[in-house]
PDB file of C-alpha atoms in Angstrom:
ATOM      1  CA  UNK A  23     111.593  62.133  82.788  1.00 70.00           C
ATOM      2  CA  UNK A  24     111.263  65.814  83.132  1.00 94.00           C
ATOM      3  CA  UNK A  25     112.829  68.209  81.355  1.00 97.00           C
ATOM      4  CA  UNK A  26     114.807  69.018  84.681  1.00 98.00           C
ATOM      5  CA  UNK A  27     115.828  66.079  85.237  1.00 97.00           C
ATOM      6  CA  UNK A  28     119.106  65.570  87.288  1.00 97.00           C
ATOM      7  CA  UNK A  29     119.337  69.677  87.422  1.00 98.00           C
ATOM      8  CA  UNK A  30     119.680  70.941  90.836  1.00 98.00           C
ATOM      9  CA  UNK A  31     117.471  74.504  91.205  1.00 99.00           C
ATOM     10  CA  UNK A  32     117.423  77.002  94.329  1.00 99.00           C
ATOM     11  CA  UNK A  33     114.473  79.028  94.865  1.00 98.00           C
ATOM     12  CA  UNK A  34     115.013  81.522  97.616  1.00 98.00           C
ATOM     13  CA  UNK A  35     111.292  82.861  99.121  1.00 98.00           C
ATOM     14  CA  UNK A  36     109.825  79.210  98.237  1.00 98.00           C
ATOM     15  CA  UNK A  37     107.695  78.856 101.487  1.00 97.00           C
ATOM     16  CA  UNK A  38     104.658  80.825  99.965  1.00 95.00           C
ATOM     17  CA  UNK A  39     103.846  82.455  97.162  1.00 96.00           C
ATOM     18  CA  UNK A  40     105.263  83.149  93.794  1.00 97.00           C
ATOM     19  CA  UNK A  41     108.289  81.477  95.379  1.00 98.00           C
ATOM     20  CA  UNK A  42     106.851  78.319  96.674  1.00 98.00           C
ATOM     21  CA  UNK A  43     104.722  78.306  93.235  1.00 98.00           C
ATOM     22  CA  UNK A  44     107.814  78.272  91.327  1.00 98.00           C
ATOM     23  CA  UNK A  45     109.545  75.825  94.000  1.00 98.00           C
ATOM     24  CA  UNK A  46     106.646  73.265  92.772  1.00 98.00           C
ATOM     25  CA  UNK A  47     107.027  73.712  89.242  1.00 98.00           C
ATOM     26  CA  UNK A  48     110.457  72.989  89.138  1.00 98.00           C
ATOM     27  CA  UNK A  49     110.165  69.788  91.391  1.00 98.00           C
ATOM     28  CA  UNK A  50     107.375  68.916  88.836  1.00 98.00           C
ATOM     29  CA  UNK A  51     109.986  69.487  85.933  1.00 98.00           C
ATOM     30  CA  UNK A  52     112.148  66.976  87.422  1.00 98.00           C
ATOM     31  CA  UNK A  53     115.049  69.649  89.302  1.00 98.00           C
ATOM     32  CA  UNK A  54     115.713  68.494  92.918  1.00 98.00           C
ATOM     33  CA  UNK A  55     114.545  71.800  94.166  1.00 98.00           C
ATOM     34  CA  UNK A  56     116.591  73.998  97.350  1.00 98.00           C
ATOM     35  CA  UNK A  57     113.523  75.251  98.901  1.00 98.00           C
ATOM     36  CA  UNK A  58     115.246  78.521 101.121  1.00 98.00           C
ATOM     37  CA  UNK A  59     112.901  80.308 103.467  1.00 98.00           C
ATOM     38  CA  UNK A  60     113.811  83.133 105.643  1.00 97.00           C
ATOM     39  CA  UNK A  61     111.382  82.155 109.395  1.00 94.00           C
ATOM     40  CA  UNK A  62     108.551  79.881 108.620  1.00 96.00           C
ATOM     41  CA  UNK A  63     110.174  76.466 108.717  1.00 97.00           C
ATOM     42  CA  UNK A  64     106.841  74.848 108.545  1.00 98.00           C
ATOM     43  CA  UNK A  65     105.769  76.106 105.716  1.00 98.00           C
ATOM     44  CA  UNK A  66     109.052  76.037 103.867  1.00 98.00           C
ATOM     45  CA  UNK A  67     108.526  71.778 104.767  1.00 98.00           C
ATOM     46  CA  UNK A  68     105.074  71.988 103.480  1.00 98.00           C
ATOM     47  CA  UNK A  69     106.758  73.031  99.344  1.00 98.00           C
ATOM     48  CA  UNK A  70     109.280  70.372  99.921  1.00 98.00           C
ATOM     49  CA  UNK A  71     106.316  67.927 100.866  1.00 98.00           C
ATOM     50  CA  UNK A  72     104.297  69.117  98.465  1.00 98.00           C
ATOM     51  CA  UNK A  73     107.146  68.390  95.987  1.00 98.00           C
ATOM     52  CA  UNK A  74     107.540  65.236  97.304  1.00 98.00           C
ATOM     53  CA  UNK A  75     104.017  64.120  96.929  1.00 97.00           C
ATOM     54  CA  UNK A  76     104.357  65.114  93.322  1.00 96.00           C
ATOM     55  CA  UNK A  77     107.214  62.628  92.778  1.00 96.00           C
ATOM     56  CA  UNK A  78     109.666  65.086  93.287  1.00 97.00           C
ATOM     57  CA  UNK A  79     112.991  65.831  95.745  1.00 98.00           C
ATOM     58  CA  UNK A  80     113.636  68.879  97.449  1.00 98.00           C
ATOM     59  CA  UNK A  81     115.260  70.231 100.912  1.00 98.00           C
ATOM     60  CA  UNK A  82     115.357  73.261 102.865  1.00 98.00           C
ATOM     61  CA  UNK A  83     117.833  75.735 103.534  1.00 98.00           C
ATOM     62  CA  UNK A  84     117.707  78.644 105.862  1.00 98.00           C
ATOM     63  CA  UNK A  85     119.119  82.412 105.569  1.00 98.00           C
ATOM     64  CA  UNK A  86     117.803  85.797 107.316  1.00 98.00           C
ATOM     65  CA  UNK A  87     118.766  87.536 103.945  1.00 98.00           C
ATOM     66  CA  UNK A  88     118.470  90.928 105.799  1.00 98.00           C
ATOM     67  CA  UNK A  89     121.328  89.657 108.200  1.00 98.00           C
ATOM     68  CA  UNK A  90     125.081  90.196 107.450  1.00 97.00           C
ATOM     69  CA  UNK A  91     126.650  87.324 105.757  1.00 97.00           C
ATOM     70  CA  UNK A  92     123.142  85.774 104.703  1.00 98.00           C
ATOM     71  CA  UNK A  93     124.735  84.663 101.289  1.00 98.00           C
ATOM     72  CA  UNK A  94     127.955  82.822 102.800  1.00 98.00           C
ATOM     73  CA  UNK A  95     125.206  81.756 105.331  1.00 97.00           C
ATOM     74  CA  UNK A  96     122.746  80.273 102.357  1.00 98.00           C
ATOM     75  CA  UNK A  97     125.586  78.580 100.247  1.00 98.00           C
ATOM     76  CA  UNK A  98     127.032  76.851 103.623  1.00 98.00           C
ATOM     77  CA  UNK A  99     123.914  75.011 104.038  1.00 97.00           C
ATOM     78  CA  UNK A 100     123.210  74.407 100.419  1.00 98.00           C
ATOM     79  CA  UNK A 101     126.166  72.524 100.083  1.00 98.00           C
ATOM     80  CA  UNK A 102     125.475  69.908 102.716  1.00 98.00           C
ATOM     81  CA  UNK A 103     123.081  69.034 100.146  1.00 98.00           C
ATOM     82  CA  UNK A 104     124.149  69.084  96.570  1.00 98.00           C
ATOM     83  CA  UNK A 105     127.887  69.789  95.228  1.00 96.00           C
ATOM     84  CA  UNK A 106     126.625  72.294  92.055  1.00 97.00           C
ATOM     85  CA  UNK A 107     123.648  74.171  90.683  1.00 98.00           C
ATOM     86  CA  UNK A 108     121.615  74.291  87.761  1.00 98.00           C
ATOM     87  CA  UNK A 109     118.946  77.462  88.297  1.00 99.00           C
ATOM     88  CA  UNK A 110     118.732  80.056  90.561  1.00 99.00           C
ATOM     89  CA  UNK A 111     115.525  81.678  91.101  1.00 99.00           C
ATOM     90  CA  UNK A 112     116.033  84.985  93.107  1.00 98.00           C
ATOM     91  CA  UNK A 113     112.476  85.439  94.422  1.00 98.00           C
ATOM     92  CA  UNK A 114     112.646  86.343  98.217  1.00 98.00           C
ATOM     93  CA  UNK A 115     112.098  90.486  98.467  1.00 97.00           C
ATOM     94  CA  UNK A 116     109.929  92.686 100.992  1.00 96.00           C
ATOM     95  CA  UNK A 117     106.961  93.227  98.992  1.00 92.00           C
ATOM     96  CA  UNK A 118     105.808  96.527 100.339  1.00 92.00           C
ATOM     97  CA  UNK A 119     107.323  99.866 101.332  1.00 96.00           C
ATOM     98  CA  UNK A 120     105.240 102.826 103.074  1.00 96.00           C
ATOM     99  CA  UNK A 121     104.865 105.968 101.103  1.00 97.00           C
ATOM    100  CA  UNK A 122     108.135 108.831 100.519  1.00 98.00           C
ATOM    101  CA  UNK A 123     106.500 110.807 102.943  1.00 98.00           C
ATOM    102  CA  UNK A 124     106.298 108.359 106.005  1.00 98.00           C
ATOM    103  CA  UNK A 125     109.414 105.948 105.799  1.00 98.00           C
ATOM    104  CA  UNK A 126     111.928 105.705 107.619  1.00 98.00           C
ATOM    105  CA  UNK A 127     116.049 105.265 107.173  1.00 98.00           C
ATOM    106  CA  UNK A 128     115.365 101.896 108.644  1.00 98.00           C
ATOM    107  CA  UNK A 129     112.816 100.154 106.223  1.00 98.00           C
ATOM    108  CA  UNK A 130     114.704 101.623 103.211  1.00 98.00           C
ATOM    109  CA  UNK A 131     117.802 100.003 103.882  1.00 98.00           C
ATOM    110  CA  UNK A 132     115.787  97.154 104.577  1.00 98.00           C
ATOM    111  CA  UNK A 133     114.137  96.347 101.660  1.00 98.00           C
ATOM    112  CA  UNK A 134     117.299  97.664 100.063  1.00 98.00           C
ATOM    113  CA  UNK A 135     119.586  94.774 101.835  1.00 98.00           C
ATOM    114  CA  UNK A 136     116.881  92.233 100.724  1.00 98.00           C
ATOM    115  CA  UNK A 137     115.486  92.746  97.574  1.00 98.00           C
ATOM    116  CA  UNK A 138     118.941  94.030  96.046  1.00 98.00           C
ATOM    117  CA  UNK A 139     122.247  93.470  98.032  1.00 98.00           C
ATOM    118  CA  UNK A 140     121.142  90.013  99.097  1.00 98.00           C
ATOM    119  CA  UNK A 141     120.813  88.569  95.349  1.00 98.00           C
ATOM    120  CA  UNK A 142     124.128  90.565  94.372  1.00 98.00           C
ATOM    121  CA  UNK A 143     125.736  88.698  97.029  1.00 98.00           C
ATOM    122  CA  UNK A 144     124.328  85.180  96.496  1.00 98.00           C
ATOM    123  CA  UNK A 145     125.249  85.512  92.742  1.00 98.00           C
ATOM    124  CA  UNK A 146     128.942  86.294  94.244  1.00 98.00           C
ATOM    125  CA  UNK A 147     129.343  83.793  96.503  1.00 98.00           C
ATOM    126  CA  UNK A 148     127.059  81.663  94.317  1.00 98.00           C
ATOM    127  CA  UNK A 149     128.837  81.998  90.347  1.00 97.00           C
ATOM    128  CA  UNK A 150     131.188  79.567  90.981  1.00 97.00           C
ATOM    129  CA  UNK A 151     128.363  76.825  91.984  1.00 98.00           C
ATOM    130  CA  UNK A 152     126.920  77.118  88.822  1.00 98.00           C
ATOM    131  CA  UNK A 153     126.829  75.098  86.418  1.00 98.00           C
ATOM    132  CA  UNK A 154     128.222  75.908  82.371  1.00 98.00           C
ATOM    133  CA  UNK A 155     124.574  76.485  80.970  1.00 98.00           C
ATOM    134  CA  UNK A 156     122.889  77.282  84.251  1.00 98.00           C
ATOM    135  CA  UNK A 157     120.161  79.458  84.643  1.00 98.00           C
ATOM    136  CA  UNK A 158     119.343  82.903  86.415  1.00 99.00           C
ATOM    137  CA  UNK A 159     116.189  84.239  86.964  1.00 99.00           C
ATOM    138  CA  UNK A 160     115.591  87.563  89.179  1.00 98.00           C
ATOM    139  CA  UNK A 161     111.935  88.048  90.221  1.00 98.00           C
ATOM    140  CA  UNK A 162     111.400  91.506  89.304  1.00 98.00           C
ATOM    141  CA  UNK A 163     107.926  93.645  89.675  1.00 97.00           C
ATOM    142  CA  UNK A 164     105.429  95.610  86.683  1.00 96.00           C
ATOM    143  CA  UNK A 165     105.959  98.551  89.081  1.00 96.00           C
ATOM    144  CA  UNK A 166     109.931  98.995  87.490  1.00 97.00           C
ATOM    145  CA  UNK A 167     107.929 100.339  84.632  1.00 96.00           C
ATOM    146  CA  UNK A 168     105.392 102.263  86.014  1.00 95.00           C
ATOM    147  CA  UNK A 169     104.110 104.621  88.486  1.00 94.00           C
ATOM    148  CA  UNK A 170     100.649 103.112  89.223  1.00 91.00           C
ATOM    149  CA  UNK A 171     101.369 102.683  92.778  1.00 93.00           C
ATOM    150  CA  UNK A 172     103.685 105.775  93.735  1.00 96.00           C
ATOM    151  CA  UNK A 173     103.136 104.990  97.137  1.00 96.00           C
ATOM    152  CA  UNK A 174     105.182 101.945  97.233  1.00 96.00           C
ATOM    153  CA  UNK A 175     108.269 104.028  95.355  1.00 98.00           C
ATOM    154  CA  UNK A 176     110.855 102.313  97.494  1.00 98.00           C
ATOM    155  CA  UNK A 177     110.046  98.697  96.767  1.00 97.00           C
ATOM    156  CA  UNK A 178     109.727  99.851  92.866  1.00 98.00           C
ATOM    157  CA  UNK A 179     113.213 101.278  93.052  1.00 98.00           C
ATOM    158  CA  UNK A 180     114.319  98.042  94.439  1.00 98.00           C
ATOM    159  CA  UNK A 181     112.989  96.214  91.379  1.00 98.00           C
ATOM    160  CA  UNK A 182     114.660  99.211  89.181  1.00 98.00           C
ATOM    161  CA  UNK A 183     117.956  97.791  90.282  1.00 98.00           C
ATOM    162  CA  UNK A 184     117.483  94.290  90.432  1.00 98.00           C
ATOM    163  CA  UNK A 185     116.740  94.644  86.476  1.00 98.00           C
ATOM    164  CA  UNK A 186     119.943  96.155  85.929  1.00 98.00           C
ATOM    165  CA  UNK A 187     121.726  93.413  87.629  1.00 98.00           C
ATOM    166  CA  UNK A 188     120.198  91.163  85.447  1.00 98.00           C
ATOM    167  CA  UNK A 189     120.577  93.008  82.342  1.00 98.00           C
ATOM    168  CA  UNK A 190     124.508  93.667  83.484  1.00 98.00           C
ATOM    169  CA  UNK A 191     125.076  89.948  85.023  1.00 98.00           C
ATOM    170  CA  UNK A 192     124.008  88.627  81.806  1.00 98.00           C
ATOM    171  CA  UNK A 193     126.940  89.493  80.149  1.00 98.00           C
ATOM    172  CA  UNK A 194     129.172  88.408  83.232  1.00 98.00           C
ATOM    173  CA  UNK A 195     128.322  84.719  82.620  1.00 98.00           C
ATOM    174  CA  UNK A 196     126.946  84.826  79.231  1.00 98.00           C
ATOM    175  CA  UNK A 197     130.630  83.194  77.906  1.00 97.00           C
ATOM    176  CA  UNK A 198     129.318  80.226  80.145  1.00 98.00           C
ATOM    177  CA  UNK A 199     126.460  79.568  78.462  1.00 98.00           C
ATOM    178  CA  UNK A 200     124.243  81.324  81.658  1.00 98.00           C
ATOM    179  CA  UNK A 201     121.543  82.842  81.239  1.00 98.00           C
ATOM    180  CA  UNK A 202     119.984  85.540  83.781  1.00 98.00           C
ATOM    181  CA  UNK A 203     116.783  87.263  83.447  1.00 98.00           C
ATOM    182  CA  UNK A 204     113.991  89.350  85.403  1.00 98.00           C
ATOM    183  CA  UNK A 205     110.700  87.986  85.066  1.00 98.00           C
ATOM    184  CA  UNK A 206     107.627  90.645  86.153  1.00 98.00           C
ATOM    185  CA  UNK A 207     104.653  89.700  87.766  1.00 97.00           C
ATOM    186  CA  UNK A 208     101.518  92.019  87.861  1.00 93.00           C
ATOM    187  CA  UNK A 209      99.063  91.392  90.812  1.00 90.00           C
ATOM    188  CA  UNK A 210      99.364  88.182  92.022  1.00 91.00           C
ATOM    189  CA  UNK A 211      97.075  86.572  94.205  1.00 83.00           C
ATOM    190  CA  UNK A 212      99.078  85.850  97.228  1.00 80.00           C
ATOM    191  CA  UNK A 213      99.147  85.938 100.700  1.00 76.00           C
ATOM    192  CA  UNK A 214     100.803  89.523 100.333  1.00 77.00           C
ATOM    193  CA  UNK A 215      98.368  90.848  98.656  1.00 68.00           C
ATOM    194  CA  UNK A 216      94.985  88.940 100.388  1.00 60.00           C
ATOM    195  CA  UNK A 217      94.444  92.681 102.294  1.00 70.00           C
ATOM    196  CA  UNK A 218      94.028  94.362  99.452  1.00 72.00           C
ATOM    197  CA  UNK A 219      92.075  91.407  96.745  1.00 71.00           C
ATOM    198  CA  UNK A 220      89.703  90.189  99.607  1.00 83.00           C
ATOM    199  CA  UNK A 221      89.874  92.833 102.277  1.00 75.00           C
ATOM    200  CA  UNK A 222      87.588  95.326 100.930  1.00 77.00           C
ATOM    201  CA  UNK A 223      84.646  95.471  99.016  1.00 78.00           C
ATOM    202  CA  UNK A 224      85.461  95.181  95.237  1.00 83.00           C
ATOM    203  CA  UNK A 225      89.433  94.767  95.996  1.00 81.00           C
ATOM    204  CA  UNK A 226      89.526  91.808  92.964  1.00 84.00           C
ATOM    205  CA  UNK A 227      88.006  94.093  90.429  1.00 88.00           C
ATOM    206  CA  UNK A 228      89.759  96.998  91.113  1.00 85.00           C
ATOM    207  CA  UNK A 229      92.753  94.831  90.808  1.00 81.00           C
ATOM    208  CA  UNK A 230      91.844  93.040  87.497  1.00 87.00           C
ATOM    209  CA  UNK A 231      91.154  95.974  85.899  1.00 85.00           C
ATOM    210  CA  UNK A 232      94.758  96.822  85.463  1.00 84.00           C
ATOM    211  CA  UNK A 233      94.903  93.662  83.346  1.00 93.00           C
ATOM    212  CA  UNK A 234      94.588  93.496  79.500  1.00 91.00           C
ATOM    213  CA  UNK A 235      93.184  90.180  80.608  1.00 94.00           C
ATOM    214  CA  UNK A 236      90.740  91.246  82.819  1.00 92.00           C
ATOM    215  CA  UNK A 237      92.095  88.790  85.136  1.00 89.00           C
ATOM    216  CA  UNK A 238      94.269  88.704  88.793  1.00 91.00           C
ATOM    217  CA  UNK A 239      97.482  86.337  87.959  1.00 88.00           C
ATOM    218  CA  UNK A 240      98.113  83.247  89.983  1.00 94.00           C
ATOM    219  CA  UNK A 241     101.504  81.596  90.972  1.00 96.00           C
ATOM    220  CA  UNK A 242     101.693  79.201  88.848  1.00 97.00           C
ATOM    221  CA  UNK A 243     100.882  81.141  86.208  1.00 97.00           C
ATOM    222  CA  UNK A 244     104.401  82.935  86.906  1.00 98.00           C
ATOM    223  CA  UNK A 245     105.909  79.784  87.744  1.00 98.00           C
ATOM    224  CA  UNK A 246     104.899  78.649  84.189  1.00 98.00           C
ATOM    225  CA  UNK A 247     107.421  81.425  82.948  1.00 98.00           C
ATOM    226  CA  UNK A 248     109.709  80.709  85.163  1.00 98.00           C
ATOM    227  CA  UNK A 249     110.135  76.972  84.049  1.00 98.00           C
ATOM    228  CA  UNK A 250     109.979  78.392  80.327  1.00 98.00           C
ATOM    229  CA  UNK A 251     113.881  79.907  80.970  1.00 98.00           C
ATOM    230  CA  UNK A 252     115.025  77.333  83.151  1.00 98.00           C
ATOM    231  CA  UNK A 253     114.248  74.838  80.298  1.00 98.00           C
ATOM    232  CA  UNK A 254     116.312  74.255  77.153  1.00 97.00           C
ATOM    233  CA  UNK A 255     113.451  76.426  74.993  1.00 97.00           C
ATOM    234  CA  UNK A 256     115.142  79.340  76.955  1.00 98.00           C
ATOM    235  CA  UNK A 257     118.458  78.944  75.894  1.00 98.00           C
ATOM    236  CA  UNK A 258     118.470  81.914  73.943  1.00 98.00           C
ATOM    237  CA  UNK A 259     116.406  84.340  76.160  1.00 98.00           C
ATOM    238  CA  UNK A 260     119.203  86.367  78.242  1.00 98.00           C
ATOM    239  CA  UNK A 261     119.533  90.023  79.718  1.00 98.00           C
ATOM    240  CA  UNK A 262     115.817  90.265  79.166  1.00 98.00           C
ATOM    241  CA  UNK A 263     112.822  92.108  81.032  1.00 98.00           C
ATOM    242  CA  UNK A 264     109.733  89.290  81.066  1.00 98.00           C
ATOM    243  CA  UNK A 265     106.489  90.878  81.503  1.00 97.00           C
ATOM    244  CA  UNK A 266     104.648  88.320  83.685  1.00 97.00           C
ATOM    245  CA  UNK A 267     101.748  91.110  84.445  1.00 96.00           C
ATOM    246  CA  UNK A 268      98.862  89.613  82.241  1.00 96.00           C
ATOM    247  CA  UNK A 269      98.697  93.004  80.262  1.00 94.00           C
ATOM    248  CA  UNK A 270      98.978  95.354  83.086  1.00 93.00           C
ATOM    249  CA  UNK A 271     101.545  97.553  81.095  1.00 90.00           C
ATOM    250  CA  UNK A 272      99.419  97.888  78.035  1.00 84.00           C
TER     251      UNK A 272
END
């Protein structure tokens, strides 16, 4: 048996990724897993099969999170499916913002409305689904604490926020025995970030090198801190900043 065993978890994002990386884990832990995904609905099937094959349960849900009512939207399908929840992994976000001087109105409200109002509003809609010693995690960034990559100042600010959610949401629920959290990742080896790790000559090093580790971090290896809070070892850990960035901030 797991250590997730009958929990039910959400992971929004969990097509690809950190998201579906995490999706797995917690299958693998034993949590019948609510894999969301925003447009790919083949590869959001692909985590839940990929789940499966591990011995696993899982099903998919969809939500435009940039869209007016996406939370309602979310929770509506979710409970066709399961009738509470155990952990919530808010992982879904625009990854990448263009520099101060070049965006636009537009693309800041968007990554705005999906990195920060569309977790606010699934915890609201979403609070009263959870379960008395749930869990919370936000997926949060290394760039909240510092200004390597200036250009992308508008997806960092996003990140900024999310962190304060956590820290403040922490308290919210804490009475319940809740726990909420941001766990950082560094550079992660992702489809996001394949332009600039394999699309120019000596991408991976340049990356790595902003690692204590020498080293570019993998999914799983955030997924591994991930399942660390959702798990009873966690129970204490709450309104905290987990750096997931291999040493990046050192």
């Amino acid at each position: 048996m797991g250590v997730l065993a009958g929990r039910t978890a959400l992971v929004t994002g969990a097509s690809r990724g950190i998201g579906r990386g995490i999706a797995e884990r917690l299958g693998r832990d034993g949590a019948r897993v609510a894999v969301h995904y925003g447009r790919n609905e083949a590869a959001a099937k692909e985590t839940v099969a990929a789940i499966e094959a591990g011995g696993g349960s899982a099903f998919t849900i969809r939500a435009d999170l940039g869209a007016p009512g996406a939370a309602e939207a979310l929770w509506e399908q979710f409970d066709r499916h399961a009738d509470g929840l155990d952990v919530l992994v808010n992982n879904a976000g625009i990854g990448n913002t263009r520099p101060i001087g070049e965006i636009g109105e537009a693309e800041y409200d968007a990554v705005f409305t999906v990195n920060v109002k569309a977790p606010f509003f699934i915890l609201k809609h979403g609070m009263g689904r959870l379960r008395d010693g749930g869990r919370v995690v936000n997926i949060s960034s290394g760039l909240a604490r510092t200004a390597v990559m200036p250009d992308n100042m508008a997806y960092a600010m996003t990140k900024g926020a999310l962190d304060v959610f956590s820290r403040d949401l922490s308290k919210v629920l804490g009475t319940r025995g809740i726990t909420v959290n941001s766990v950082a990742p560094g550079i992660i080896d992702t489809d996001n970030t394949a332009g600039m790790l394999h699309g120019s000559e000596g991408g991976w090093e340049r990356a790595a090198a902003f690692s204590a580790l020498g080293g570019v971090g993998t999914a799983a290896e955030v997924a591994d801190v991930v399942a660390f809070l959702a798990s009873h070892g966690g129970r204490w850990v709450t309104g905290s900043w987990v750096d997931a960035t291999g040493g990046s901030l050192t």
